[in-house]
Coordinates of C-alpha atoms and ligand atoms in Angstrom, one line a residue:
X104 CA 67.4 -87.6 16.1
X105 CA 67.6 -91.4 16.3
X106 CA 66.9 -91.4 19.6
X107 CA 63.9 -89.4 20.8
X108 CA 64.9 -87.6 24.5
X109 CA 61.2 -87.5 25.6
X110 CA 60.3 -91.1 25.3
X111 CA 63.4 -92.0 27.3
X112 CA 62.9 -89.5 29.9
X113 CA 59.1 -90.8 30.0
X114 CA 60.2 -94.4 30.7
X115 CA 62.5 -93.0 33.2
X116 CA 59.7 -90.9 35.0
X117 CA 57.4 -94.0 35.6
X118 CA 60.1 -96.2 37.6
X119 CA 59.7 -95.1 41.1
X120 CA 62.8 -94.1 42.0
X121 CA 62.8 -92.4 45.3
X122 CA 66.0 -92.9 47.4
X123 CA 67.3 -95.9 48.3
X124 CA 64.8 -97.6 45.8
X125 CA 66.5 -98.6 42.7
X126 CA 63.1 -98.4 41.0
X127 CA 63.9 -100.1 37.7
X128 CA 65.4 -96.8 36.3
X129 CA 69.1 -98.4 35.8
X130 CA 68.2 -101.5 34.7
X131 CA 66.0 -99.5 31.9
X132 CA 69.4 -97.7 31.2
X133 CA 71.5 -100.7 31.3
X134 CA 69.0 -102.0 29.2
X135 CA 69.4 -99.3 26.4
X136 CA 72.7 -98.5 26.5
X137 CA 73.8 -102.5 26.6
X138 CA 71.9 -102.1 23.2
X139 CA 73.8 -99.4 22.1
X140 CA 76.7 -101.2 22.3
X141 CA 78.3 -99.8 25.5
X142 CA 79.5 -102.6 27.9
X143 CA 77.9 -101.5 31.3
X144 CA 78.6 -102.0 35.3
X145 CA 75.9 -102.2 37.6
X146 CA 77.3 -101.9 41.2
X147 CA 75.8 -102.5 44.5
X148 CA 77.8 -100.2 47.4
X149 CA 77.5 -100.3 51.1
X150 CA 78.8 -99.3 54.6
X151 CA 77.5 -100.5 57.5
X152 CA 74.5 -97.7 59.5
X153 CA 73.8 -97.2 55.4
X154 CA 71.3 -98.6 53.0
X155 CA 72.8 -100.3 50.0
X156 CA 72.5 -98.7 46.9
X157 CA 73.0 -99.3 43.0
X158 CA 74.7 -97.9 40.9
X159 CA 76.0 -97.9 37.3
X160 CA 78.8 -97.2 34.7
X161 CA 79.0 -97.6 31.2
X162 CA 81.5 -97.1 28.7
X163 CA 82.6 -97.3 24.8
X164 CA 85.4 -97.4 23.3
X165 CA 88.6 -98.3 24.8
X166 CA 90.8 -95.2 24.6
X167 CA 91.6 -91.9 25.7
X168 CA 89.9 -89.1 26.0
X169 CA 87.4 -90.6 28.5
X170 CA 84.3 -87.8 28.3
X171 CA 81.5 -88.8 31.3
X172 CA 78.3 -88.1 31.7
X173 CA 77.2 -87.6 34.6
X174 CA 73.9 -87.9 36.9
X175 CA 71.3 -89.5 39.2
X176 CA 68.0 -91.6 39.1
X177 CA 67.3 -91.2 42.8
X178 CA 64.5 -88.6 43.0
X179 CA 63.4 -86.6 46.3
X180 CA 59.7 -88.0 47.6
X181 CA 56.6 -86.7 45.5
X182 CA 54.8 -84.8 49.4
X183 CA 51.2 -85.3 48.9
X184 CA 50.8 -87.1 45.2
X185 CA 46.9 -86.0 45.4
X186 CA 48.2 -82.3 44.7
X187 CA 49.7 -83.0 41.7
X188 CA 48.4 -81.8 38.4
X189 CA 49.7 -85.0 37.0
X190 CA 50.7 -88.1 38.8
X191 CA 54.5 -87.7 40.0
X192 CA 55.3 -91.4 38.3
X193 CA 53.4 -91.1 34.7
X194 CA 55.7 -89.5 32.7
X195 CA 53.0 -87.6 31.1
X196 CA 53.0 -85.3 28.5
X197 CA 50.1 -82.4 28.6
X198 CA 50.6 -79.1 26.7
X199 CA 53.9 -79.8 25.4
X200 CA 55.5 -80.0 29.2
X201 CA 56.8 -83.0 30.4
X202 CA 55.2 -83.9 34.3
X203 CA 56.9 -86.0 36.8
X204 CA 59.1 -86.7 40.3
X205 CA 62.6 -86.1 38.1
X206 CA 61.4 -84.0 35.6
X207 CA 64.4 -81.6 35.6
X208 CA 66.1 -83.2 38.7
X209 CA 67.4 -84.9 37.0
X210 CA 66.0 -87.9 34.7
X211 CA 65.3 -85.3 32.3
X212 CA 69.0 -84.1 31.8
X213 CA 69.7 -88.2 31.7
X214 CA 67.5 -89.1 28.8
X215 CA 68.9 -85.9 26.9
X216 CA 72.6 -86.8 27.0
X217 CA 71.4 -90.4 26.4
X218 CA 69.6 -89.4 23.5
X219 CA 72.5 -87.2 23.0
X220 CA 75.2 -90.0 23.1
X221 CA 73.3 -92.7 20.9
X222 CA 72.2 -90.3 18.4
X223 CA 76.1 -89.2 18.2
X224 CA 77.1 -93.2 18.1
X225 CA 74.2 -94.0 15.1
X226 CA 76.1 -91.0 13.3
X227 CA 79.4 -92.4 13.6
X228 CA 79.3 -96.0 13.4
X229 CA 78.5 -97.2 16.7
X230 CA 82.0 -95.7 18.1
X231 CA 83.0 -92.4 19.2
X232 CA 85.4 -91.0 16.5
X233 CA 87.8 -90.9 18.9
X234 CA 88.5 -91.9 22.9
X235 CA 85.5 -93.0 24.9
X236 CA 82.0 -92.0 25.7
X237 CA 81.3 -92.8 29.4
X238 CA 77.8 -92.2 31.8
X239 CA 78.2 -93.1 35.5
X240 CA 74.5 -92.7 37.4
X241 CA 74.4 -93.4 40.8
X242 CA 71.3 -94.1 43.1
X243 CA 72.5 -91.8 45.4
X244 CA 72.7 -88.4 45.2
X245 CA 69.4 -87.1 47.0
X246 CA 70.0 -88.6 50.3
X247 CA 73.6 -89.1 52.5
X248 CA 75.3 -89.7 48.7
X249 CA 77.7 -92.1 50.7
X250 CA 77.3 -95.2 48.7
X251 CA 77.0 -93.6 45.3
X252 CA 79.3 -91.0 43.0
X253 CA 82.2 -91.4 45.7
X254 CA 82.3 -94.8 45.9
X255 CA 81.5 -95.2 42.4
X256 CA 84.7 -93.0 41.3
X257 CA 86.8 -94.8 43.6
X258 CA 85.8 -98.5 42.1
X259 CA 86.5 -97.1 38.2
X260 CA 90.0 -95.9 39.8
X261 CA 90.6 -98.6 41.2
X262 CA 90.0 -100.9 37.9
X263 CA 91.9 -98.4 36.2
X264 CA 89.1 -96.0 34.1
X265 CA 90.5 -92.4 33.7
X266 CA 88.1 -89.5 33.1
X267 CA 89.4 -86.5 31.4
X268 CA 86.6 -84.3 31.4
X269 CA 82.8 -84.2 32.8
X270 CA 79.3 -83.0 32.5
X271 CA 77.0 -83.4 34.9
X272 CA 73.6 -83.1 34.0
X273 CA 72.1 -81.6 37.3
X274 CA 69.2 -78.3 36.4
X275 CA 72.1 -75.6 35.9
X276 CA 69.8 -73.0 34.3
X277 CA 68.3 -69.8 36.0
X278 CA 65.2 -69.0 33.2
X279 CA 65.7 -70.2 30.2
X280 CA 68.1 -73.0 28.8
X281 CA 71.6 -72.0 28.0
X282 CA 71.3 -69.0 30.4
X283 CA 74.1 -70.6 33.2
X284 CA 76.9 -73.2 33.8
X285 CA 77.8 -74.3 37.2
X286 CA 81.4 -74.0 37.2
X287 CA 81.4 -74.7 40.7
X288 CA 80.4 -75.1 44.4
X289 CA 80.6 -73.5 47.6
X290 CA 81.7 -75.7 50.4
X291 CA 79.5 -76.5 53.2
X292 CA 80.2 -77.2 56.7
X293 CA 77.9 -77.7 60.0
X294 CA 78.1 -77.4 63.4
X295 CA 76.6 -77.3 66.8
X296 CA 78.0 -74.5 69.4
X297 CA 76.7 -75.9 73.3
X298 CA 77.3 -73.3 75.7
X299 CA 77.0 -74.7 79.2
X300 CA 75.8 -72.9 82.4
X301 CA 74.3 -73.8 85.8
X302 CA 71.0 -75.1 86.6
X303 CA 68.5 -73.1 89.1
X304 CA 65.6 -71.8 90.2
X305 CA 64.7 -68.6 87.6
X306 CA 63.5 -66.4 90.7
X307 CA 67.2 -66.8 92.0
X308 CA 69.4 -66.3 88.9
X309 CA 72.4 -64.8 90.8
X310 CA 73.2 -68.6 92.4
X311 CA 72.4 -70.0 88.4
X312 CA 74.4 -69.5 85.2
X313 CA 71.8 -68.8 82.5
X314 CA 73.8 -70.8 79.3
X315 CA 71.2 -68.7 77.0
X316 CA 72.7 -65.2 77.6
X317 CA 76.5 -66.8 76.4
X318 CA 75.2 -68.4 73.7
X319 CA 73.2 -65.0 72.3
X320 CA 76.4 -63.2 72.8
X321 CA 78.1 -65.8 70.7
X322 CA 76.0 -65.9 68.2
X323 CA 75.8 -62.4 67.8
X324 CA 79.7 -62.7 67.2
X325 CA 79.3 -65.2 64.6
X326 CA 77.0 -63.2 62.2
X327 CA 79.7 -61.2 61.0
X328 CA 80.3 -61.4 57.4
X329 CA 83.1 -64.0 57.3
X330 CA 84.5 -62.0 53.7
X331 CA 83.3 -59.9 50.9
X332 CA 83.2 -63.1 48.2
X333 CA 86.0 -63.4 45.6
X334 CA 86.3 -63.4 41.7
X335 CA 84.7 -66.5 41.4
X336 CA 82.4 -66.3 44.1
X337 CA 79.3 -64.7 46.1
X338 CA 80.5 -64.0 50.0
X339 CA 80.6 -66.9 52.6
X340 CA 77.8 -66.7 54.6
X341 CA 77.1 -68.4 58.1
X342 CA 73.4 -69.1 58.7
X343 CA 71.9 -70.4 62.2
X344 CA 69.5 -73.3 61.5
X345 CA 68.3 -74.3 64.5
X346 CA 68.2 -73.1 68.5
X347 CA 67.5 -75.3 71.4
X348 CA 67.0 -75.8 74.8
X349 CA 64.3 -78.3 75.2
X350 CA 63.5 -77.0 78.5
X351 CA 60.1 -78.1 79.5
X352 CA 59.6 -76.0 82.8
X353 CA 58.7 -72.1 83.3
X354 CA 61.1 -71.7 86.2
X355 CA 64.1 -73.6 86.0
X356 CA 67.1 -71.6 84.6
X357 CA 68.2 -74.5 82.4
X358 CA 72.1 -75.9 82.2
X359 CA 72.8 -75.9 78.4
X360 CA 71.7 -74.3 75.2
X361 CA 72.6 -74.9 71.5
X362 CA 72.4 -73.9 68.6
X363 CA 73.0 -75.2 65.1
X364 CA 74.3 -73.6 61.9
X365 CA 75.5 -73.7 58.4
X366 CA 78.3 -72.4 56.6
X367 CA 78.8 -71.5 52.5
X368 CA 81.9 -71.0 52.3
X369 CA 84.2 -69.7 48.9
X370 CA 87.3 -70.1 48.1
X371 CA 89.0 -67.7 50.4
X372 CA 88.6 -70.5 52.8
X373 CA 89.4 -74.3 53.7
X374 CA 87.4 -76.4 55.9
X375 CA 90.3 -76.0 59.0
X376 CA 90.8 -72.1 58.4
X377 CA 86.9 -72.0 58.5
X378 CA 86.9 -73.7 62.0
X379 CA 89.5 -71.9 63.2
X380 CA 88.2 -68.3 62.5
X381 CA 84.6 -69.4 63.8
X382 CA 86.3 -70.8 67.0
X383 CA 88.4 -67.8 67.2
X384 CA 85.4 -64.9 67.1
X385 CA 83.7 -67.8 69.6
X386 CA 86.8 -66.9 72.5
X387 CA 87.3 -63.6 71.8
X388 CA 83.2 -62.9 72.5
X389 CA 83.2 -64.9 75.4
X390 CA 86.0 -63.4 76.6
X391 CA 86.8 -66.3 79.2
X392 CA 83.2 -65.8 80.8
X393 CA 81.4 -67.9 78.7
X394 CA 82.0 -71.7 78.8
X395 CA 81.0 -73.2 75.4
X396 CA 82.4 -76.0 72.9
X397 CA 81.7 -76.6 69.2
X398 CA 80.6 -80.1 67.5
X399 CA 82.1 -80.1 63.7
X400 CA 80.7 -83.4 62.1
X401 CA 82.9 -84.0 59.2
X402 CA 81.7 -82.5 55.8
X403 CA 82.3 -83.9 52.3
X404 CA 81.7 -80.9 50.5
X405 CA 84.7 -78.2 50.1
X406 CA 84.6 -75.4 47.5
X407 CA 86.4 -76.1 44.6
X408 CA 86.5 -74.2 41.1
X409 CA 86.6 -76.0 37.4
X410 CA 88.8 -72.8 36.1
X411 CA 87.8 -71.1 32.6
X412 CA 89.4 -72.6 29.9
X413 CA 89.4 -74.7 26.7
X414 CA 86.7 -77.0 27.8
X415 CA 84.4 -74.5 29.4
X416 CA 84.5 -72.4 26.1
X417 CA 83.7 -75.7 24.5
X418 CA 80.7 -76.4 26.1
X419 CA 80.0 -72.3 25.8
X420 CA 80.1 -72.6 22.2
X421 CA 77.7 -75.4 22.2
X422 CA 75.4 -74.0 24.0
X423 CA 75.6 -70.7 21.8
X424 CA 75.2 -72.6 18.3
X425 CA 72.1 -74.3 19.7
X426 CA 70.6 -71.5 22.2
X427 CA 71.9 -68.4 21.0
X428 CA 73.0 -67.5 24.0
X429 CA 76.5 -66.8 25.9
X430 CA 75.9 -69.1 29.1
X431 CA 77.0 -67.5 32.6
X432 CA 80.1 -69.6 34.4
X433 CA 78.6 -69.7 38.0
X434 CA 79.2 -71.1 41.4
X435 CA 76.0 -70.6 43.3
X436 CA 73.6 -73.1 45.0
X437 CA 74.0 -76.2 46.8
X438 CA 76.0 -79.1 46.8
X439 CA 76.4 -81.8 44.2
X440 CA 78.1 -84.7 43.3
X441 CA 80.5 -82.3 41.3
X442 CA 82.2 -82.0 44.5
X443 CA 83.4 -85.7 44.4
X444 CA 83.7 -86.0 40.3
X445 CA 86.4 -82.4 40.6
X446 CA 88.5 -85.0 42.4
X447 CA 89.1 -86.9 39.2
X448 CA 88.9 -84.3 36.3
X449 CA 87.4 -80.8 35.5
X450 CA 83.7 -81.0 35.9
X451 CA 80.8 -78.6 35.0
X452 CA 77.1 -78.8 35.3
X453 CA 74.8 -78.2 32.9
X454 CA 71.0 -79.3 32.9
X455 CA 67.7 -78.3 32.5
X456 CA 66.0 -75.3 34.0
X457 CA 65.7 -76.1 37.9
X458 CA 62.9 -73.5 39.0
X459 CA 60.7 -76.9 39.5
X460 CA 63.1 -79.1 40.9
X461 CA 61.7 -80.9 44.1
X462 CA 58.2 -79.4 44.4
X463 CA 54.7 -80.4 43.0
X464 CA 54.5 -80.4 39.8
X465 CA 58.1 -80.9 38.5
X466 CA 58.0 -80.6 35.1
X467 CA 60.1 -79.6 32.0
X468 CA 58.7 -78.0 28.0
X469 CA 59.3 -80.7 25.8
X470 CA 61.0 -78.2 23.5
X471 CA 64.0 -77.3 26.6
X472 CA 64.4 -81.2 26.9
X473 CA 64.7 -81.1 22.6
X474 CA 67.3 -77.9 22.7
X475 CA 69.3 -79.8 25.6
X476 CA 69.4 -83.0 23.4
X477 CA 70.5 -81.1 21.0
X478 CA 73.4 -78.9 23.0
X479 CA 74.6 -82.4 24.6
X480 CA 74.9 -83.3 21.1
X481 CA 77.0 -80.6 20.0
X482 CA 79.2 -80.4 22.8
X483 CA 79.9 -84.7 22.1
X484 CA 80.6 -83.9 18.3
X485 CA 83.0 -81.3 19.2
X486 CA 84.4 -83.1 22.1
X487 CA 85.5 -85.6 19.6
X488 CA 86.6 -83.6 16.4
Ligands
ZN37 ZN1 69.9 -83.5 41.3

């Protein structure tokens, strides 16, 4: 390799990066890929209520196929520093595992397809054989992600970039590298069910409503399964986060209660559908006794499925020259920026091992950072052939 994945992903580690903070880490890759001959946008978005936030995009060569890259620099907080092993912002390297705030999630899948990409350019000429070679890193993924990957997609749009096929870098892997692709995502949706009641004295509850028994009965009605999954996909599952009163006194029946929840949701289901059925279980518990209302904020984050095909057995077969192993296609786990990028072309994710991502002592072997390096590689040579 011309490039060597660790030192990158070491330089990387030490910019303090914690969203909002740009931290240095995409002027260091502006840096290095301006070098590499890639002509590269740095981009400042904003909304007003939101902090502004950079972001980047850099591309060679002028033609189609357009293959992206895909990622973040913006790292969760480090908790209490003092507990770690070794410092969150070192970047050191101690028993052949790579330490740090970004570790897997994700400066370490960065600085492999970086590696990946210049060590694939050195090879070839300074071009891609074919097409373009594109990265787009945003500064926003950790947090709200609403001045980042979206807004980021819509400026190369709207300046006329077209993407034809993407990896995103996030930790895919379950054990070992190679073992899973994230084919896709589960939507998510929140809301708030208030049930409302009547005020009174708890020693008199016949002249009070009590809002608490509706809004158990309601909830009970909820937490049925809402399907038993599909091909693709584990089942839908609604789950309560939070239940609240606030009510500071021992004997006041109080005049509201709500409760908060969460829905993953497959493929059997659209956003609208989703709020339909809940709102439908809702009446038919209360049976026009209960008096309640649900809060849907608006969600970002549908379900959506990159289908099996000629570039998922591409990146397959790269991962099975290097690894050795037949990679899983699966949808499980949270959101990412996937959700946004599936709007422009087929997307998949494919990383680093995520067991450490966001705790103490995030950290990645140097040799899984090497064999991810490598597969990037591979899948960029063949990408190209
Ligand atoms: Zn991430």
């Amino acid at each position: 390799m011309t490039a060597d994945p660790i030192a990158i992903a070491r330089d990387l580690l030490r910019c303090r990066s914690v969203t909002p903070d740009e931290g240095g880490a995409l002027s260091y890759l502006q840096a290095v890929l301006a070098k590499a001959g890639f002509a590269v946008h740095r981009m400042t978005f904003a909304e007003p209520g939101s902090i502004p936030i950079e972001n980047l995009y850099a591309r060679i060569g002028d033609a189609g196929p357009n293959l992206v890259f895909a990622g973040h620099t913006d790292v969760v907080p480090p908790g209490d520093e003092a507990a770690w092993r070794h410092p969150p912002f070192a970047g050191e390297v101690a028993g052949d595992v790579l330490y740090g705030r970004g570790a897997v999630d994700m400066k370490g899948g960065i600085a492999c397809f970086v590696a990946a990409a210049l060590d694939y350019l050195a090879a070839n000429g300074g071009k891609p054989k074919r097409g373009s070679l594109s990265l787009l890193i945003t500064g926003d993924e950790e947090s709200v992600a609403v001045n980042g990957t979206i807004k980021l997609l819509q400026w190369a749009a709207e300046r006329g970039e077209k993407f034809d096929h993407c990896i995103l870098g996030e930790p895919s892997n379950v054990e070992v590298p190679g073992d899973t692709i994230k084919a896709g995502r589960r939507g998510s949706l929140n809301g708030t069910l208030i049930v409302k009641g009547r005020a009174g004295h708890v020693a008199y509850p016949d002249r009070a409503d009590n809002p608490i028994r509706g809004l158990i009965k309601l909830m009970a009605a909820l937490q049925v399964p809402l399907d038993e999954g599909s091909a693709n996909f584990d089942p839908s599952n609604l789950e309560f986060t939070s239940v609240d009163v606030g009510n500071p006194t021992v004997n006041v029946i109080p005049g509201e209660a709500r409760a908060r929840f969460n829905i993953r949701f497959n493929d059997h289901h659209s956003q609208t559908a989703l709020r339909m059925l809940i709102e439908r279980r809702a009446e038919a518990a209360a049976a026009g006794r209960v008096h309640y209302a649900f809060d849907w904020p608006p969600s970002n984050a549908d379900v959506f499925l990159t289908k099996p095909g000629p570039f998922t057995d591409l990146a397959s077969a790269a991962i099975a020259e290097v690894t050795g192993r037949k990679p899983k296609l699966s949808t499980t786990g949270g959101t990412s920026d996937a959700r946004f990028i599936k709007d422009y072309c087929p997307v998949l994710e494919f990383g680093l091992v995520g067991r450490t991502m966001h705790q103490v002592d995030e950290r990645a072997p140097v040799a899984d950072l090497v064999m991810l390096t490598k597969i990037y590689r591979r899948i960029i040579e063949k990408y190209f052939d």
